[in-house]
Amino acid sequence: MFKKVNVWMLIMMFSFVSVFTYTGTAEASYQPGVDTVILVDADSGKILYEQNAEQALPPASMTKMMSEYLILEAVNEGDIAWDDIVPVSDHLAELSHNRGLSNVPMRTDEEYTVEELYESIAIYSANAATMALAEYISGSEGAFVEEMNEKGKELGMGETLREAGQEYGLDNLEEVAAEGVGDFQFVNTTGLPNSLLNGMHPDGTGPDEDNFMSAKASATLAYHLVNDYPEVLDVASIPEKVFREGTDDAVNMQNWNWMIEGTQLSDLDNQYVDGLKTGHTNAAGFTFTGTAERDGQRLVSVVMGADSEVHRFQETERLMEWGFNNFSLQEIFPSDMTLDGYETVPVAKGQEDEVAIASTDGVSMVIHEDDEEAYTYSVELDESMLNEDGELEAPIEEGTVVGQMAVEYNGENEAAFLPGEGNQLAVDVVTTENVERAGWFSLMARGIGDFFSGLWTSVADTVRGWF
């Protein structure tokens, strides 16, 4: 089956390839070719690089990542099933035949399953299909949009522009974004500007409003999407699939993510990329939230405001390659580690006078190659478990948590994390052996010994005072 490539796409590709061709060699430093970019470790949420990542901008169809999240959540929680039949309204049927927008054709007298509409969203960014699923799940697109904004706050994407604007007496989303406040705002399920919806925009939103997300908010959403519902990549990585194969409405859905092998342009293929979501509107430019896994390490990137389809993928390639070549998962401290200066803790009323302690889990982190020696640790014992002399009281069981080992970074580049992440920089400190309580006779003898020892010390001090 031949792939369709528009002539203007080829012209544009060759006009930019001389400027942005990436040779595949590792770069010591990364200099972005777009204004807005962020790179995140998908395991820890650690931010490896960011520029202008706090500014809320139109994300175009990257908005659909939140729609996908809520669809997958509804399936996983049993609210809907993959084989459910989704009704299609007259309005959505008409909209779905607008091929000027990314769409698969739908009809009111046909049956469509949740699964095939979801695939059209994840592969082909189908707009009317997204709206149909939103209406099916929440009753209306407006209700679904409310859930999108609430879920965004729950996931740590930040503050909505409407809420931020209230603090400044602003209700125009573009003006709020221009003030540099707020992190995201969903006004529909697709990322299209409401002005393209022919007056059928969701309730509670304005006819000319647009969606907004900062690069950091987009990365936070993608981070949760790939971690909470990793099955999203099973569909997002499909290069092409036929919608309604064998019917008059058959559409060969080619994935808009051209970095996936087997899509539009083989020069952009990247064997490690398996998602996630592209976008394009006049206001947004060309956007892309990508994710790739290499040697067990997964990264998430966001590129916003690129000036062509090709540019956004080449920028992602450069950013990902730099990240993989300069950051790796390293074991900073091993598990069951004996702690300098805290090898043991004194014990009261035990058969032993002290008990050995050690850390529990090892500490691993994605770090820059220059920072391997930049981490130290400190130990804090739980004072509530110690008596006034700083002792644990027997009996003591092996594995009793007596404090924490906190990992500290002493390098030049302070680590930053996505909101709500990066708090795993401390591990428990536990006892590594049992200490039984001493018997009454031993305790009595020890008490007598302590009494006479104290008495002798007192007498000796008195005698020394005579001279």
GROMACS .gro file of C-alpha atoms in nm:
model
  467
    1MET     CA    1   0.000   0.000   0.000
    2PHE     CA    2   0.144   0.335  -0.108
    3LYS     CA    3   0.174   0.617   0.144
    4LYS     CA    4   0.036   0.957   0.058
    5VAL     CA    5   0.280   1.244   0.097
    6ASN     CA    6   0.164   1.592  -0.003
    7VAL     CA    7   0.392   1.783  -0.240
    8TRP     CA    8   0.402   2.084  -0.009
    9MET     CA    9   0.519   1.859   0.273
   10LEU     CA   10   0.811   1.738   0.064
   11ILE     CA   11   0.903   2.092  -0.036
   12MET     CA   12   0.891   2.204   0.324
   13MET     CA   13   1.092   1.903   0.437
   14PHE     CA   14   1.378   1.969   0.196
   15SER     CA   15   1.377   2.339   0.277
   16PHE     CA   16   1.444   2.265   0.642
   17VAL     CA   17   1.656   1.953   0.623
   18SER     CA   18   1.973   2.151   0.547
   19VAL     CA   19   1.921   2.360   0.859
   20PHE     CA   20   1.805   2.100   1.109
   21THR     CA   21   1.952   1.769   0.997
   22TYR     CA   22   2.083   1.583   1.300
   23THR     CA   23   2.394   1.375   1.240
   24GLY     CA   24   2.344   1.138   1.533
   25THR     CA   25   2.661   1.238   1.717
   26ALA     CA   26   2.640   1.319   2.087
   27GLU     CA   27   2.631   1.684   2.184
   28ALA     CA   28   2.812   1.805   2.493
   29SER     CA   29   2.541   2.066   2.543
   30TYR     CA   30   2.197   2.114   2.395
   31GLN     CA   31   2.096   2.444   2.239
   32PRO     CA   32   1.724   2.444   2.155
   33GLY     CA   33   1.604   2.548   1.813
   34VAL     CA   34   1.261   2.644   1.948
   35ASP     CA   35   1.160   2.883   2.225
   36THR     CA   36   0.977   2.629   2.439
   37VAL     CA   37   1.109   2.286   2.532
   38ILE     CA   38   1.137   2.046   2.826
   39LEU     CA   39   1.294   1.702   2.881
   40VAL     CA   40   1.194   1.479   3.172
   41ASP     CA   41   1.299   1.140   3.307
   42ALA     CA   42   0.981   0.932   3.286
   43ASP     CA   43   1.065   0.722   3.591
   44SER     CA   44   1.138   0.986   3.855
   45GLY     CA   45   0.988   1.300   3.702
   46LYS     CA   46   1.330   1.467   3.716
   47ILE     CA   47   1.359   1.761   3.477
   48LEU     CA   48   1.674   1.724   3.269
   49TYR     CA   49   1.632   2.038   3.060
   50GLU     CA   50   1.378   2.317   3.027
   51GLN     CA   51   1.341   2.651   2.852
   52ASN     CA   52   1.034   2.873   2.875
   53ALA     CA   53   0.856   2.570   3.019
   54GLU     CA   54   0.632   2.770   3.256
   55GLN     CA   55   0.461   2.981   2.987
   56ALA     CA   56   0.109   2.864   2.900
   57LEU     CA   57   0.068   2.835   2.522
   58PRO     CA   58  -0.187   2.684   2.283
   59PRO     CA   59  -0.097   2.312   2.265
   60ALA     CA   60  -0.320   2.218   1.968
   61SER     CA   61  -0.395   1.842   1.961
   62MET     CA   62  -0.159   1.766   2.250
   63THR     CA   63  -0.480   1.850   2.439
   64LYS     CA   64  -0.601   1.502   2.342
   65MET     CA   65  -0.353   1.348   2.587
   66MET     CA   66  -0.594   1.445   2.863
   67SER     CA   67  -0.889   1.307   2.667
   68GLU     CA   68  -0.697   0.981   2.625
   69TYR     CA   69  -0.615   0.976   2.996
   70LEU     CA   70  -0.982   1.005   3.094
   71ILE     CA   71  -1.087   0.745   2.833
   72LEU     CA   72  -0.831   0.495   2.965
   73GLU     CA   73  -0.931   0.576   3.321
   74ALA     CA   74  -1.298   0.509   3.239
   75VAL     CA   75  -1.206   0.174   3.081
   76ASN     CA   76  -0.979   0.069   3.366
   77GLU     CA   77  -1.239   0.161   3.628
   78GLY     CA   78  -1.510  -0.032   3.444
   79ASP     CA   79  -1.725   0.271   3.360
   80ILE     CA   80  -1.708   0.183   2.989
   81ALA     CA   81  -1.584  -0.117   2.790
   82TRP     CA   82  -1.384  -0.139   2.470
   83ASP     CA   83  -1.671  -0.306   2.285
   84ASP     CA   84  -1.936  -0.054   2.395
   85ILE     CA   85  -2.123   0.111   2.107
   86VAL     CA   86  -2.081   0.490   2.098
   87PRO     CA   87  -2.371   0.696   1.961
   88VAL     CA   88  -2.293   0.970   1.709
   89SER     CA   89  -2.496   1.290   1.698
   90ASP     CA   90  -2.595   1.472   1.380
   91HIS     CA   91  -2.351   1.751   1.462
   92LEU     CA   92  -2.055   1.516   1.511
   93ALA     CA   93  -2.141   1.317   1.202
   94GLU     CA   94  -2.134   1.639   0.999
   95LEU     CA   95  -1.812   1.757   1.165
   96SER     CA   96  -1.644   1.420   1.106
   97HIS     CA   97  -1.678   1.465   0.729
   98ASN     CA   98  -1.479   1.789   0.739
   99ARG     CA   99  -1.152   1.659   0.595
  100GLY     CA  100  -0.991   1.998   0.645
  101LEU     CA  101  -0.964   1.882   1.005
  102SER     CA  102  -0.809   1.555   1.115
  103ASN     CA  103  -1.109   1.320   1.116
  104VAL     CA  104  -1.246   0.977   1.040
  105PRO     CA  105  -1.597   0.982   0.888
  106MET     CA  106  -1.882   0.879   1.117
  107ARG     CA  107  -2.254   0.833   1.048
  108THR     CA  108  -2.556   0.837   1.277
  109ASP     CA  109  -2.686   0.508   1.138
  110GLU     CA  110  -2.360   0.315   1.190
  111GLU     CA  111  -2.218   0.155   1.506
  112TYR     CA  112  -1.876   0.244   1.639
  113THR     CA  113  -1.701   0.083   1.934
  114VAL     CA  114  -1.507   0.263   2.203
  115GLU     CA  115  -1.194   0.082   2.087
  116GLU     CA  116  -1.207   0.184   1.720
  117LEU     CA  117  -1.281   0.547   1.804
  118TYR     CA  118  -1.002   0.549   2.064
  119GLU     CA  119  -0.760   0.410   1.803
  120SER     CA  120  -0.860   0.687   1.563
  121ILE     CA  121  -0.771   0.941   1.833
  122ALA     CA  122  -0.438   0.789   1.938
  123ILE     CA  123  -0.319   0.719   1.582
  124TYR     CA  124  -0.489   0.977   1.365
  125SER     CA  125  -0.587   1.252   1.610
  126ALA     CA  126  -0.950   1.228   1.498
  127ASN     CA  127  -1.138   1.528   1.634
  128ALA     CA  128  -1.506   1.433   1.603
  129ALA     CA  129  -1.428   1.086   1.739
  130THR     CA  130  -1.274   1.247   2.049
  131MET     CA  131  -1.588   1.454   2.103
  132ALA     CA  132  -1.813   1.148   2.057
  133LEU     CA  133  -1.626   0.953   2.325
  134ALA     CA  134  -1.636   1.254   2.558
  135GLU     CA  135  -2.014   1.277   2.520
  136TYR     CA  136  -2.047   0.902   2.577
  137ILE     CA  137  -1.842   0.907   2.897
  138SER     CA  138  -1.972   1.229   3.058
  139GLY     CA  139  -2.302   1.303   2.886
  140SER     CA  140  -2.173   1.617   2.715
  141GLU     CA  141  -1.844   1.759   2.598
  142GLY     CA  142  -1.883   2.045   2.845
  143ALA     CA  143  -1.904   1.804   3.139
  144PHE     CA  144  -1.603   1.612   3.006
  145VAL     CA  145  -1.404   1.936   2.979
  146GLU     CA  146  -1.478   2.010   3.345
  147GLU     CA  147  -1.337   1.668   3.431
  148MET     CA  148  -1.030   1.741   3.219
  149ASN     CA  149  -0.954   2.055   3.420
  150GLU     CA  150  -1.016   1.885   3.753
  151LYS     CA  151  -0.795   1.591   3.655
  152GLY     CA  152  -0.524   1.832   3.546
  153LYS     CA  153  -0.514   1.987   3.892
  154GLU     CA  154  -0.520   1.641   4.050
  155LEU     CA  155  -0.221   1.529   3.843
  156GLY     CA  156  -0.019   1.836   3.941
  157MET     CA  157  -0.036   2.023   3.611
  158GLY     CA  158  -0.071   2.346   3.806
  159GLU     CA  159  -0.332   2.620   3.820
  160THR     CA  160  -0.595   2.678   3.553
  161LEU     CA  161  -0.585   3.007   3.367
  162ARG     CA  162  -0.940   3.089   3.476
  163GLU     CA  163  -0.847   3.058   3.842
  164ALA     CA  164  -0.524   3.250   3.794
  165GLY     CA  165  -0.707   3.520   3.598
  166GLN     CA  166  -0.957   3.578   3.878
  167GLU     CA  167  -0.673   3.690   4.101
  168TYR     CA  168  -0.586   3.960   3.845
  169GLY     CA  169  -0.942   4.049   3.745
  170LEU     CA  170  -0.896   3.894   3.400
  171ASP     CA  171  -1.132   3.656   3.222
  172ASN     CA  172  -0.980   3.656   2.873
  173LEU     CA  173  -0.757   3.348   2.851
  174GLU     CA  174  -0.517   3.505   2.602
  175GLU     CA  175  -0.467   3.802   2.834
  176VAL     CA  176  -0.415   3.572   3.131
  177ALA     CA  177  -0.152   3.374   2.941
  178ALA     CA  178   0.015   3.696   2.829
  179GLU     CA  179   0.049   3.794   3.196
  180GLY     CA  180   0.246   3.475   3.250
  181VAL     CA  181   0.011   3.334   3.513
  182GLY     CA  182  -0.170   3.002   3.511
  183ASP     CA  183  -0.042   2.672   3.377
  184PHE     CA  184  -0.320   2.517   3.171
  185GLN     CA  185  -0.683   2.548   3.063
  186PHE     CA  186  -0.892   2.303   2.866
  187VAL     CA  187  -1.187   2.453   2.677
  188ASN     CA  188  -1.259   2.150   2.459
  189THR     CA  189  -1.151   1.789   2.418
  190THR     CA  190  -0.955   1.817   2.094
  191GLY     CA  191  -0.721   2.115   2.096
  192LEU     CA  192  -0.902   2.287   1.811
  193PRO     CA  193  -0.982   2.652   1.873
  194ASN     CA  194  -1.349   2.686   1.962
  195SER     CA  195  -1.393   2.917   1.663
  196LEU     CA  196  -1.370   2.613   1.432
  197LEU     CA  197  -1.661   2.433   1.601
  198ASN     CA  198  -1.936   2.632   1.426
  199GLY     CA  199  -2.096   2.754   1.747
  200MET     CA  200  -2.107   2.404   1.899
  201HIS     CA  201  -1.832   2.471   2.153
  202PRO     CA  202  -1.864   2.308   2.498
  203ASP     CA  203  -2.090   2.467   2.759
  204GLY     CA  204  -1.901   2.691   2.996
  205THR     CA  205  -1.650   2.802   2.734
  206GLY     CA  206  -1.640   3.097   2.495
  207PRO     CA  207  -1.689   3.076   2.117
  208ASP     CA  208  -1.342   3.214   2.046
  209GLU     CA  209  -1.145   3.055   2.330
  210ASP     CA  210  -0.849   2.824   2.285
  211ASN     CA  211  -0.682   2.560   2.502
  212PHE     CA  212  -0.360   2.637   2.691
  213MET     CA  213  -0.083   2.428   2.843
  214SER     CA  214   0.270   2.512   2.946
  215ALA     CA  215   0.542   2.272   2.837
  216LYS     CA  216   0.581   2.166   3.199
  217ALA     CA  217   0.206   2.100   3.230
  218SER     CA  218   0.219   1.898   2.906
  219ALA     CA  219   0.517   1.697   3.034
  220THR     CA  220   0.340   1.636   3.364
  221LEU     CA  221   0.034   1.506   3.181
  222ALA     CA  222   0.244   1.282   2.955
  223TYR     CA  223   0.443   1.158   3.255
  224HIS     CA  224   0.126   1.042   3.427
  225LEU     CA  225  -0.023   0.903   3.108
  226VAL     CA  226   0.270   0.670   3.033
  227ASN     CA  227   0.308   0.567   3.398
  228ASP     CA  228  -0.057   0.530   3.498
  229TYR     CA  229  -0.170   0.375   3.169
  230PRO     CA  230   0.136   0.240   2.987
  231GLU     CA  231  -0.097   0.061   2.744
  232VAL     CA  232  -0.140   0.402   2.578
  233LEU     CA  233   0.186   0.328   2.393
  234ASP     CA  234   0.048   0.006   2.243
  235VAL     CA  235  -0.178   0.215   2.018
  236ALA     CA  236   0.028   0.535   2.000
  237SER     CA  237   0.313   0.334   1.842
  238ILE     CA  238   0.102   0.189   1.557
  239PRO     CA  239   0.236   0.344   1.233
  240GLU     CA  240  -0.086   0.305   1.034
  241LYS     CA  241  -0.421   0.129   1.047
  242VAL     CA  242  -0.731   0.127   0.831
  243PHE     CA  243  -1.046   0.269   0.990
  244ARG     CA  244  -1.365   0.083   0.889
  245GLU     CA  245  -1.171  -0.141   0.653
  246GLY     CA  246  -1.382  -0.287   0.375
  247THR     CA  247  -1.644  -0.008   0.383
  248ASP     CA  248  -1.701   0.305   0.178
  249ASP     CA  249  -1.577   0.505   0.479
  250ALA     CA  250  -1.240   0.328   0.498
  251VAL     CA  251  -0.956   0.564   0.589
  252ASN     CA  252  -0.590   0.471   0.599
  253MET     CA  253  -0.491   0.632   0.928
  254GLN     CA  254  -0.121   0.715   0.917
  255ASN     CA  255   0.022   0.812   1.252
  256TRP     CA  256   0.101   1.184   1.268
  257ASN     CA  257   0.405   1.096   1.478
  258TRP     CA  258   0.653   1.057   1.194
  259MET     CA  259   0.931   0.944   1.428
  260ILE     CA  260   0.765   0.602   1.449
  261GLU     CA  261   0.913   0.356   1.202
  262GLY     CA  262   0.685   0.295   0.904
  263THR     CA  263   0.519   0.637   0.889
  264GLN     CA  264   0.539   0.924   0.638
  265LEU     CA  265   0.912   0.995   0.617
  266SER     CA  266   1.169   0.724   0.683
  267ASP     CA  267   1.441   0.986   0.739
  268LEU     CA  268   1.268   1.076   1.066
  269ASP     CA  269   1.236   0.719   1.195
  270ASN     CA  270   1.366   0.665   1.546
  271GLN     CA  271   1.372   0.311   1.680
  272TYR     CA  272   1.332   0.427   2.041
  273VAL     CA  273   1.029   0.656   1.999
  274ASP     CA  274   0.690   0.495   2.067
  275GLY     CA  275   0.461   0.794   2.132
  276LEU     CA  276   0.301   1.025   2.209
  277LYS     CA  277   0.102   1.320   2.060
  278THR     CA  278   0.146   1.580   1.790
  279GLY     CA  279  -0.044   1.904   1.740
  280HIS     CA  280  -0.081   2.192   1.497
  281THR     CA  281  -0.292   2.505   1.477
  282ASN     CA  282  -0.214   2.853   1.352
  283ALA     CA  283  -0.185   2.978   1.711
  284ALA     CA  284   0.020   2.685   1.840
  285GLY     CA  285   0.252   2.627   1.548
  286PHE     CA  286   0.378   2.269   1.538
  287THR     CA  287   0.391   2.093   1.873
  288PHE     CA  288   0.496   1.747   1.985
  289THR     CA  289   0.505   1.557   2.312
  290GLY     CA  290   0.733   1.261   2.251
  291THR     CA  291   0.848   0.967   2.454
  292ALA     CA  292   1.127   0.718   2.389
  293GLU     CA  293   1.287   0.427   2.572
  294ARG     CA  294   1.649   0.324   2.530
  295ASP     CA  295   1.833   0.062   2.737
  296GLY     CA  296   1.554   0.058   2.995
  297GLN     CA  297   1.550   0.436   3.037
  298ARG     CA  298   1.243   0.632   2.925
  299LEU     CA  299   1.235   1.004   2.856
  300VAL     CA  300   0.946   1.243   2.786
  301SER     CA  301   0.998   1.559   2.583
  302VAL     CA  302   0.779   1.852   2.481
  303VAL     CA  303   0.857   2.080   2.187
  304MET     CA  304   0.624   2.376   2.125
  305GLY     CA  305   0.619   2.643   1.857
  306ALA     CA  306   0.822   2.463   1.590
  307ASP     CA  307   0.777   2.602   1.239
  308SER     CA  308   0.711   2.275   1.052
  309GLU     CA  309   0.620   1.911   1.099
  310VAL     CA  310   0.977   1.812   1.026
  311HIS     CA  311   1.128   2.070   1.260
  312ARG     CA  312   0.936   1.949   1.565
  313PHE     CA  313   1.058   1.593   1.513
  314GLN     CA  314   1.418   1.689   1.443
  315GLU     CA  315   1.419   1.907   1.755
  316THR     CA  316   1.284   1.613   1.953
  317GLU     CA  317   1.555   1.389   1.806
  318ARG     CA  318   1.830   1.628   1.913
  319LEU     CA  319   1.685   1.670   2.261
  320MET     CA  320   1.629   1.299   2.318
  321GLU     CA  321   1.974   1.207   2.191
  322TRP     CA  322   2.136   1.463   2.417
  323GLY     CA  323   1.938   1.332   2.713
  324PHE     CA  324   2.021   0.968   2.654
  325ASN     CA  325   2.389   1.042   2.598
  326ASN     CA  326   2.438   1.264   2.901
  327PHE     CA  327   2.206   1.117   3.164
  328SER     CA  328   2.183   0.761   3.287
  329LEU     CA  329   2.033   0.567   3.574
  330GLN     CA  330   2.302   0.524   3.838
  331GLU     CA  331   2.300   0.354   4.177
  332ILE     CA  332   2.415   0.635   4.403
  333PHE     CA  333   2.406   0.430   4.724
  334PRO     CA  334   2.353   0.053   4.756
  335SER     CA  335   2.093  -0.120   4.969
  336ASP     CA  336   2.182  -0.253   5.316
  337MET     CA  337   2.458   0.005   5.345
  338THR     CA  338   2.645   0.060   5.671
  339LEU     CA  339   2.631   0.431   5.748
  340ASP     CA  340   2.945   0.623   5.841
  341GLY     CA  341   2.922   0.744   6.201
  342TYR     CA  342   2.599   0.551   6.252
  343GLU     CA  343   2.718   0.192   6.243
  344THR     CA  344   2.536   0.114   6.570
  345VAL     CA  345   2.290   0.266   6.816
  346PRO     CA  346   2.332   0.215   7.194
  347VAL     CA  347   2.076  -0.011   7.363
  348ALA     CA  348   1.928   0.011   7.712
  349LYS     CA  349   1.821  -0.300   7.909
  350GLY     CA  350   1.936  -0.538   7.638
  351GLN     CA  351   2.152  -0.846   7.633
  352GLU     CA  352   2.375  -0.640   7.402
  353ASP     CA  353   2.488  -0.283   7.462
  354GLU     CA  354   2.432  -0.176   7.101
  355VAL     CA  355   2.256  -0.278   6.780
  356ALA     CA  356   2.380  -0.250   6.422
  357ILE     CA  357   2.181  -0.039   6.176
  358ALA     CA  358   2.187   0.009   5.798
  359SER     CA  359   1.988   0.165   5.516
  360THR     CA  360   1.712  -0.041   5.356
  361ASP     CA  361   1.673   0.026   4.985
  362GLY     CA  362   1.938   0.142   4.746
  363VAL     CA  363   1.912   0.489   4.594
  364SER     CA  364   1.919   0.508   4.216
  365MET     CA  365   1.865   0.818   4.008
  366VAL     CA  366   1.901   0.948   3.656
  367ILE     CA  367   2.198   1.181   3.683
  368HIS     CA  368   2.431   1.372   3.454
  369GLU     CA  369   2.759   1.198   3.384
  370ASP     CA  370   2.948   1.482   3.556
  371ASP     CA  371   2.749   1.447   3.881
  372GLU     CA  372   2.841   1.094   3.987
  373GLU     CA  373   3.041   1.218   4.286
  374ALA     CA  374   2.806   1.503   4.377
  375TYR     CA  375   2.578   1.311   4.614
  376THR     CA  376   2.620   1.263   4.988
  377TYR     CA  377   2.384   1.158   5.265
  378SER     CA  378   2.287   1.249   5.617
  379VAL     CA  379   2.124   1.035   5.886
  380GLU     CA  380   1.850   1.141   6.122
  381LEU     CA  381   1.741   0.902   6.396
  382ASP     CA  382   1.383   0.901   6.521
  383GLU     CA  383   1.413   1.074   6.857
  384SER     CA  384   1.074   0.945   6.969
  385MET     CA  385   1.227   0.596   6.982
  386LEU     CA  386   1.525   0.700   7.194
  387ASN     CA  387   1.541   0.757   7.569
  388GLU     CA  388   1.697   1.067   7.723
  389ASP     CA  389   2.040   0.909   7.689
  390GLY     CA  390   1.995   0.849   7.316
  391GLU     CA  391   1.940   0.475   7.356
  392LEU     CA  392   1.693   0.230   7.210
  393GLU     CA  393   1.522   0.018   7.471
  394ALA     CA  394   1.527  -0.361   7.437
  395PRO     CA  395   1.372  -0.582   7.317
  396ILE     CA  396   1.446  -0.476   6.958
  397GLU     CA  397   1.344  -0.669   6.649
  398GLU     CA  398   1.551  -0.690   6.334
  399GLY     CA  399   1.410  -0.452   6.071
  400THR     CA  400   1.281  -0.193   6.316
  401VAL     CA  401   1.280   0.150   6.148
  402VAL     CA  402   1.486   0.385   6.363
  403GLY     CA  403   1.541   0.679   6.127
  404GLN     CA  404   1.607   0.789   5.771
  405MET     CA  405   1.900   0.841   5.538
  406ALA     CA  406   1.845   1.156   5.330
  407VAL     CA  407   2.030   1.192   4.999
  408GLU     CA  408   2.178   1.535   4.937
  409TYR     CA  409   2.304   1.688   4.612
  410ASN     CA  410   2.616   1.904   4.632
  411GLY     CA  411   2.676   1.977   4.266
  412GLU     CA  412   2.631   2.291   4.060
  413ASN     CA  413   2.301   2.194   3.896
  414GLU     CA  414   2.027   2.164   4.154
  415ALA     CA  415   1.779   1.894   4.054
  416ALA     CA  416   1.424   1.997   3.971
  417PHE     CA  417   1.126   1.765   3.943
  418LEU     CA  418   0.775   1.775   3.806
  419PRO     CA  419   0.521   1.886   4.067
  420GLY     CA  420   0.461   1.617   4.326
  421GLU     CA  421   0.758   1.405   4.217
  422GLY     CA  422   1.117   1.373   4.337
  423ASN     CA  423   1.034   1.307   4.699
  424GLN     CA  424   1.194   0.963   4.699
  425LEU     CA  425   1.533   1.098   4.810
  426ALA     CA  426   1.522   0.938   5.154
  427VAL     CA  427   1.523   0.574   5.263
  428ASP     CA  428   1.456   0.409   5.597
  429VAL     CA  429   1.732   0.314   5.838
  430VAL     CA  430   1.662  -0.011   6.024
  431THR     CA  431   1.816  -0.242   6.279
  432THR     CA  432   1.991  -0.541   6.124
  433GLU     CA  433   1.967  -0.780   6.418
  434ASN     CA  434   1.755  -0.873   6.717
  435VAL     CA  435   1.846  -0.765   7.070
  436GLU     CA  436   1.669  -0.950   7.348
  437ARG     CA  437   1.586  -0.782   7.676
  438ALA     CA  438   1.825  -0.874   7.956
  439GLY     CA  439   1.689  -1.092   8.241
  440TRP     CA  440   1.599  -0.946   8.581
  441PHE     CA  441   1.914  -1.082   8.745
  442SER     CA  442   2.139  -0.929   8.478
  443LEU     CA  443   1.956  -0.598   8.505
  444MET     CA  444   1.988  -0.604   8.885
  445ALA     CA  445   2.358  -0.689   8.870
  446ARG     CA  446   2.408  -0.422   8.609
  447GLY     CA  447   2.226  -0.174   8.830
  448ILE     CA  448   2.440  -0.262   9.130
  449GLY     CA  449   2.751  -0.230   8.918
  450ASP     CA  450   2.637   0.108   8.792
  451PHE     CA  451   2.565   0.218   9.150
  452PHE     CA  452   2.911   0.130   9.280
  453SER     CA  453   3.072   0.265   8.966
  454GLY     CA  454   2.895   0.592   9.020
  455LEU     CA  455   2.982   0.589   9.390
  456TRP     CA  456   3.349   0.524   9.319
  457THR     CA  457   3.351   0.804   9.064
  458SER     CA  458   3.200   1.040   9.319
  459VAL     CA  459   3.454   0.942   9.588
  460ALA     CA  460   3.742   0.975   9.343
  461ASP     CA  461   3.622   1.321   9.239
  462THR     CA  462   3.598   1.423   9.604
  463VAL     CA  463   3.949   1.302   9.685
  464ARG     CA  464   4.091   1.480   9.382
  465GLY     CA  465   3.926   1.794   9.511
  466TRP     CA  466   4.131   1.773   9.833
  467PHE     CA  467   4.458   1.816   9.645
   0.00000   0.00000   0.00000
